[in-house]
């Protein structure tokens, strides 16, 4: 005779306080993204899965959460899926349906994504890597999905570059070079400034699936910094990247504002209530600290500020 196991998690907690996020993190799954006419892309993705917990329930059913996420992601591998944010939205909606006590379900995903490209000067084939950021929050009112990416690039400090230009100007004038020639030279040859590796993050969140292409998100983020960087670089490529970066020196604040400008131009079709999150963090080369700037804003507000 078998005995019924008690459902301890459904019991009353000792402290009746509700919790906004309870779940699991670090869940690794293969996700297959279909592409029209080409082989699918297989991603090794890491998921976080959360539901809210009312004050009168001791715990969530972790085995049920894992079963739901497993079922959903296994379906994503075997069925055509074109958007990673839709995988997250599907999982969040399944979680909401499976838990009668839950009012909010959230699924977040990260995965490394490889983009094939050519080096800027020598035209050699290479690869760059971006981190895909996707997620979804499902409630009784509907599901909001998020898609974005974090990319790496290069920035040059305009302040230190300005000091270098001032020093160069004084030296050239002391050598007897005419004023107009000095300015013409400084316009043609950007002066040194301390440079650093920068990390740009851009995400878009909207009701349902954001109508943006992941590659466009990656391009906007990469182009917000002083210059793109490449894993492979011959000497002409190194010269190209160095020149381009110094010709477009940017503070960390400039990077976010540049990203905002490109978002309005590239994604002007997005609805007013779509939310854009833009972030820039620079690994400063002459300081031990990092420089950081970010903005989270609706498309409606961003359009009004830009225009």
Tab-separated table of C-alpha atoms in Angstrom:
chain	number	residue	atom	x	y	z
A	1	UNK	CA	0.000	0.000	0.000
A	2	UNK	CA	1.539	3.310	-1.131
A	3	UNK	CA	1.131	6.460	0.941
A	4	UNK	CA	0.359	9.960	-0.381
A	5	UNK	CA	3.345	12.314	-0.226
A	6	UNK	CA	2.480	15.638	1.433
A	7	UNK	CA	2.575	18.794	-0.753
A	8	UNK	CA	4.718	20.855	1.595
A	9	UNK	CA	5.197	23.663	-0.940
A	10	UNK	CA	1.455	24.347	-1.037
A	11	UNK	CA	1.359	24.891	2.720
A	12	UNK	CA	1.333	28.127	4.698
A	13	UNK	CA	4.753	29.767	5.183
A	14	UNK	CA	6.024	30.800	8.621
A	15	UNK	CA	6.350	34.398	7.398
A	16	UNK	CA	3.483	35.425	5.117
A	17	UNK	CA	5.365	37.692	2.727
A	18	UNK	CA	4.846	37.494	-1.048
A	19	UNK	CA	7.850	37.138	-3.363
A	20	UNK	CA	8.157	38.708	-6.818
A	21	UNK	CA	10.619	36.218	-8.369
A	22	UNK	CA	11.098	32.588	-7.387
A	23	UNK	CA	12.495	30.009	-9.779
A	24	UNK	CA	15.651	28.574	-11.285
A	25	UNK	CA	18.751	30.008	-12.951
A	26	UNK	CA	21.603	28.539	-14.962
A	27	UNK	CA	19.416	26.188	-17.028
A	28	UNK	CA	21.377	25.287	-20.174
A	29	UNK	CA	19.552	24.211	-23.329
A	30	UNK	CA	20.199	23.948	-27.053
A	31	UNK	CA	17.914	26.242	-29.041
A	32	UNK	CA	17.603	25.881	-32.810
A	33	UNK	CA	16.846	29.007	-34.841
A	34	UNK	CA	15.442	28.369	-38.300
A	35	UNK	CA	16.558	30.467	-41.292
A	36	UNK	CA	14.807	30.658	-44.663
A	37	UNK	CA	16.728	28.603	-47.210
A	38	UNK	CA	19.742	28.081	-44.954
A	39	UNK	CA	20.825	25.704	-42.246
A	40	UNK	CA	19.449	26.525	-38.798
A	41	UNK	CA	21.633	28.112	-36.113
A	42	UNK	CA	22.034	26.071	-32.931
A	43	UNK	CA	22.641	28.100	-29.776
A	44	UNK	CA	23.828	26.934	-26.380
A	45	UNK	CA	21.550	29.106	-24.272
A	46	UNK	CA	21.312	29.701	-20.545
A	47	UNK	CA	17.868	30.368	-19.092
A	48	UNK	CA	16.425	31.927	-15.965
A	49	UNK	CA	12.822	31.090	-15.084
A	50	UNK	CA	10.769	32.897	-12.427
A	51	UNK	CA	7.209	33.151	-11.157
A	52	UNK	CA	5.784	35.316	-8.396
A	53	UNK	CA	4.726	33.664	-5.155
A	54	UNK	CA	1.747	34.855	-3.082
A	55	UNK	CA	2.165	35.430	0.644
A	56	UNK	CA	0.067	32.396	1.599
A	57	UNK	CA	2.098	29.762	-0.254
A	58	UNK	CA	5.313	28.283	1.155
A	59	UNK	CA	7.070	27.479	-2.155
A	60	UNK	CA	6.851	26.958	-5.900
A	61	UNK	CA	6.854	23.506	-7.416
A	62	UNK	CA	10.438	23.443	-8.744
A	63	UNK	CA	9.990	20.109	-10.509
A	64	UNK	CA	6.962	21.505	-12.329
A	65	UNK	CA	8.916	24.611	-13.368
A	66	UNK	CA	11.714	22.442	-14.740
A	67	UNK	CA	9.232	20.205	-16.551
A	68	UNK	CA	7.584	23.215	-18.222
A	69	UNK	CA	10.863	24.788	-19.318
A	70	UNK	CA	12.158	21.434	-20.561
A	71	UNK	CA	8.990	20.772	-22.567
A	72	UNK	CA	9.012	24.248	-24.078
A	73	UNK	CA	12.672	24.314	-25.051
A	74	UNK	CA	12.642	20.785	-26.413
A	75	UNK	CA	9.721	21.859	-28.601
A	76	UNK	CA	11.778	24.856	-29.750
A	77	UNK	CA	14.560	22.525	-30.860
A	78	UNK	CA	12.259	20.258	-32.856
A	79	UNK	CA	9.841	22.845	-34.309
A	80	UNK	CA	10.604	25.858	-36.532
A	81	UNK	CA	11.498	28.861	-34.367
A	82	UNK	CA	12.687	32.094	-35.900
A	83	UNK	CA	12.931	34.393	-32.864
A	84	UNK	CA	14.533	33.586	-29.521
A	85	UNK	CA	12.219	36.044	-27.788
A	86	UNK	CA	9.249	33.942	-28.927
A	87	UNK	CA	10.786	30.913	-27.206
A	88	UNK	CA	10.891	32.935	-23.986
A	89	UNK	CA	7.324	34.178	-24.511
A	90	UNK	CA	6.018	30.659	-25.096
A	91	UNK	CA	7.735	29.385	-21.956
A	92	UNK	CA	6.454	32.285	-19.839
A	93	UNK	CA	2.866	31.720	-20.997
A	94	UNK	CA	3.131	27.989	-20.250
A	95	UNK	CA	4.412	28.796	-16.760
A	96	UNK	CA	1.483	31.132	-16.175
A	97	UNK	CA	-0.998	28.440	-17.266
A	98	UNK	CA	0.604	25.717	-15.157
A	99	UNK	CA	0.652	27.666	-11.875
A	100	UNK	CA	-2.801	28.584	-10.639
A	101	UNK	CA	-1.344	30.786	-7.871
A	102	UNK	CA	0.917	32.816	-10.182
A	103	UNK	CA	0.085	36.225	-11.670
A	104	UNK	CA	3.444	36.867	-13.391
A	105	UNK	CA	5.883	34.533	-15.129
A	106	UNK	CA	9.272	35.572	-16.470
A	107	UNK	CA	11.787	33.798	-18.691
A	108	UNK	CA	15.209	35.238	-19.589
A	109	UNK	CA	17.839	33.840	-21.957
A	110	UNK	CA	21.463	34.531	-22.854
A	111	UNK	CA	23.475	32.905	-25.639
A	112	UNK	CA	26.630	33.586	-27.610
A	113	UNK	CA	25.926	34.430	-31.253
A	114	UNK	CA	28.591	34.379	-33.975
A	115	UNK	CA	28.430	36.775	-36.936
A	116	UNK	CA	30.575	36.080	-40.004
A	117	UNK	CA	32.117	39.159	-41.639
A	118	UNK	CA	35.179	40.540	-43.401
A	119	UNK	CA	37.983	42.596	-41.903
A	120	UNK	CA	37.617	46.295	-42.835
A	121	UNK	CA	40.814	46.807	-44.852
A	122	UNK	CA	42.236	43.450	-45.939
A	123	UNK	CA	38.842	41.819	-46.570
A	124	UNK	CA	39.719	38.574	-44.804
A	125	UNK	CA	36.941	36.390	-43.490
A	126	UNK	CA	36.541	36.437	-39.717
A	127	UNK	CA	33.928	36.116	-36.988
A	128	UNK	CA	32.632	38.416	-34.291
A	129	UNK	CA	30.700	37.409	-31.210
A	130	UNK	CA	27.675	39.037	-29.617
A	131	UNK	CA	25.716	38.002	-26.552
A	132	UNK	CA	22.024	37.578	-27.335
A	133	UNK	CA	19.708	38.841	-24.599
A	134	UNK	CA	16.083	37.719	-24.799
A	135	UNK	CA	13.226	37.508	-22.378
A	136	UNK	CA	9.501	37.653	-21.773
A	137	UNK	CA	7.092	38.528	-18.976
A	138	UNK	CA	3.616	36.988	-19.129
A	139	UNK	CA	0.632	38.227	-17.109
A	140	UNK	CA	-3.138	37.958	-17.470
A	141	UNK	CA	-3.001	41.235	-19.434
A	142	UNK	CA	-0.677	39.802	-22.070
A	143	UNK	CA	2.972	39.021	-22.807
A	144	UNK	CA	5.808	41.496	-23.315
A	145	UNK	CA	8.896	40.161	-25.075
A	146	UNK	CA	12.435	41.527	-25.160
A	147	UNK	CA	15.250	41.078	-27.675
A	148	UNK	CA	18.699	42.606	-27.566
A	149	UNK	CA	22.427	42.111	-27.650
A	150	UNK	CA	25.637	43.048	-25.883
A	151	UNK	CA	28.606	43.738	-28.170
A	152	UNK	CA	32.221	44.815	-27.777
A	153	UNK	CA	33.929	47.707	-29.540
A	154	UNK	CA	36.508	50.450	-29.102
A	155	UNK	CA	36.230	54.011	-27.793
A	156	UNK	CA	38.667	56.924	-27.673
A	157	UNK	CA	38.495	59.685	-25.052
A	158	UNK	CA	37.862	63.117	-26.625
A	159	UNK	CA	39.334	64.890	-23.580
A	160	UNK	CA	42.792	63.296	-23.745
A	161	UNK	CA	42.701	63.608	-27.535
A	162	UNK	CA	42.034	67.337	-27.173
A	163	UNK	CA	45.068	67.711	-24.914
A	164	UNK	CA	47.221	65.845	-27.451
A	165	UNK	CA	45.963	68.083	-30.247
A	166	UNK	CA	46.773	71.166	-28.188
A	167	UNK	CA	50.317	69.908	-27.590
A	168	UNK	CA	50.750	69.109	-31.304
A	169	UNK	CA	49.470	72.569	-32.264
A	170	UNK	CA	51.975	74.295	-29.958
A	171	UNK	CA	54.883	72.217	-31.267
A	172	UNK	CA	53.994	72.793	-34.921
A	173	UNK	CA	53.595	76.539	-34.411
A	174	UNK	CA	56.942	76.634	-32.591
A	175	UNK	CA	58.492	74.955	-35.655
A	176	UNK	CA	57.180	77.785	-37.811
A	177	UNK	CA	54.311	75.953	-39.491
A	178	UNK	CA	51.568	78.367	-40.593
A	179	UNK	CA	48.304	78.395	-38.650
A	180	UNK	CA	46.088	77.219	-41.516
A	181	UNK	CA	48.487	74.362	-42.321
A	182	UNK	CA	48.514	73.300	-38.658
A	183	UNK	CA	44.709	73.131	-38.531
A	184	UNK	CA	44.564	71.319	-41.866
A	185	UNK	CA	47.042	68.745	-40.558
A	186	UNK	CA	45.140	68.223	-37.292
A	187	UNK	CA	41.905	67.748	-39.229
A	188	UNK	CA	43.521	65.100	-41.421
A	189	UNK	CA	45.478	63.263	-38.715
A	190	UNK	CA	43.525	62.616	-35.488
A	191	UNK	CA	45.757	62.970	-32.452
A	192	UNK	CA	46.293	60.323	-29.760
A	193	UNK	CA	43.769	59.775	-27.001
A	194	UNK	CA	43.536	57.000	-24.477
A	195	UNK	CA	41.457	54.162	-25.902
A	196	UNK	CA	39.570	51.352	-24.269
A	197	UNK	CA	37.412	48.361	-24.977
A	198	UNK	CA	33.742	49.265	-24.681
A	199	UNK	CA	30.653	47.141	-24.106
A	200	UNK	CA	27.394	48.328	-25.652
A	201	UNK	CA	24.042	46.791	-24.740
A	202	UNK	CA	20.784	47.435	-26.576
A	203	UNK	CA	17.418	45.779	-25.892
A	204	UNK	CA	13.888	46.429	-27.157
A	205	UNK	CA	10.768	45.344	-25.269
A	206	UNK	CA	7.208	45.510	-26.559
A	207	UNK	CA	3.803	43.878	-26.318
A	208	UNK	CA	4.128	40.590	-28.152
A	209	UNK	CA	7.302	40.155	-30.186
A	210	UNK	CA	9.359	43.308	-30.960
A	211	UNK	CA	9.417	43.895	-34.718
A	212	UNK	CA	13.195	44.202	-34.947
A	213	UNK	CA	15.850	42.043	-36.559
A	214	UNK	CA	18.565	40.770	-34.244
A	215	UNK	CA	21.278	41.665	-36.769
A	216	UNK	CA	20.027	45.271	-36.894
A	217	UNK	CA	20.188	45.438	-33.100
A	218	UNK	CA	23.781	44.162	-33.187
A	219	UNK	CA	24.760	46.667	-35.912
A	220	UNK	CA	23.259	49.642	-34.056
A	221	UNK	CA	25.071	48.656	-30.861
A	222	UNK	CA	28.430	48.125	-32.603
A	223	UNK	CA	28.215	51.406	-34.502
A	224	UNK	CA	27.452	53.436	-31.371
A	225	UNK	CA	31.118	53.299	-30.278
A	226	UNK	CA	34.164	54.966	-31.825
A	227	UNK	CA	34.995	51.940	-33.989
A	228	UNK	CA	34.156	48.312	-34.536
A	229	UNK	CA	36.768	45.741	-33.570
A	230	UNK	CA	37.552	42.410	-35.208
A	231	UNK	CA	39.002	39.115	-33.987
A	232	UNK	CA	41.341	38.934	-36.975
A	233	UNK	CA	43.397	41.995	-37.906
A	234	UNK	CA	46.275	42.343	-40.360
A	235	UNK	CA	48.330	45.533	-40.246
A	236	UNK	CA	46.044	47.416	-42.688
A	237	UNK	CA	43.063	46.441	-40.512
A	238	UNK	CA	44.804	47.624	-37.349
A	239	UNK	CA	45.597	50.940	-39.036
A	240	UNK	CA	41.980	51.240	-40.203
A	241	UNK	CA	40.518	50.580	-36.732
A	242	UNK	CA	42.956	52.928	-35.006
A	243	UNK	CA	42.274	55.747	-37.443
A	244	UNK	CA	38.492	55.292	-37.420
A	245	UNK	CA	38.359	55.236	-33.633
A	246	UNK	CA	40.455	58.386	-33.229
A	247	UNK	CA	38.493	60.136	-35.958
A	248	UNK	CA	35.294	59.554	-33.946
A	249	UNK	CA	36.326	59.962	-30.315
A	250	UNK	CA	33.391	59.521	-27.915
A	251	UNK	CA	32.724	59.797	-24.215
A	252	UNK	CA	30.693	56.987	-22.659
A	253	UNK	CA	27.721	59.383	-22.702
A	254	UNK	CA	28.216	60.021	-26.430
A	255	UNK	CA	27.968	56.289	-27.141
A	256	UNK	CA	24.527	55.996	-25.532
A	257	UNK	CA	23.296	59.144	-27.283
A	258	UNK	CA	24.610	57.894	-30.615
A	259	UNK	CA	22.805	54.618	-30.013
A	260	UNK	CA	19.603	56.504	-29.213
A	261	UNK	CA	19.844	58.473	-32.458
A	262	UNK	CA	20.329	55.298	-34.506
A	263	UNK	CA	17.485	53.515	-32.698
A	264	UNK	CA	15.023	56.233	-33.729
A	265	UNK	CA	16.267	56.079	-37.325
A	266	UNK	CA	16.476	52.293	-37.615
A	267	UNK	CA	13.422	51.289	-35.551
A	268	UNK	CA	11.028	54.177	-36.174
A	269	UNK	CA	8.264	51.650	-36.928
A	270	UNK	CA	8.137	50.501	-33.308
A	271	UNK	CA	5.026	51.453	-31.300
A	272	UNK	CA	5.148	54.375	-28.884
A	273	UNK	CA	5.005	52.135	-25.806
A	274	UNK	CA	7.973	49.962	-26.860
A	275	UNK	CA	10.763	50.323	-24.301
A	276	UNK	CA	14.396	50.738	-25.359
A	277	UNK	CA	17.238	50.068	-22.913
A	278	UNK	CA	20.644	51.401	-23.977
A	279	UNK	CA	23.807	50.898	-21.949
A	280	UNK	CA	27.529	51.560	-22.410
A	281	UNK	CA	30.369	50.449	-20.119
A	282	UNK	CA	34.025	51.186	-20.893
A	283	UNK	CA	37.021	49.340	-19.443
A	284	UNK	CA	39.089	52.475	-18.886
A	285	UNK	CA	42.729	52.059	-19.888
A	286	UNK	CA	44.267	54.802	-17.684
A	287	UNK	CA	41.999	54.324	-14.665
A	288	UNK	CA	41.191	51.384	-12.413
A	289	UNK	CA	37.479	52.161	-12.612
A	290	UNK	CA	35.078	51.738	-15.521
A	291	UNK	CA	32.942	54.451	-17.105
A	292	UNK	CA	29.212	53.783	-17.407
A	293	UNK	CA	26.107	55.401	-18.903
A	294	UNK	CA	22.635	54.114	-19.702
A	295	UNK	CA	19.059	55.080	-20.511
A	296	UNK	CA	15.754	53.226	-20.456
A	297	UNK	CA	12.968	55.040	-22.297
A	298	UNK	CA	9.818	54.532	-24.358
A	299	UNK	CA	10.019	55.066	-28.120
A	300	UNK	CA	7.495	57.895	-27.843
A	301	UNK	CA	9.672	59.806	-25.385
A	302	UNK	CA	12.870	59.035	-27.295
A	303	UNK	CA	11.388	60.289	-30.568
A	304	UNK	CA	10.320	63.552	-28.934
A	305	UNK	CA	13.767	64.112	-27.427
A	306	UNK	CA	15.658	63.338	-30.639
A	307	UNK	CA	13.407	65.356	-32.919
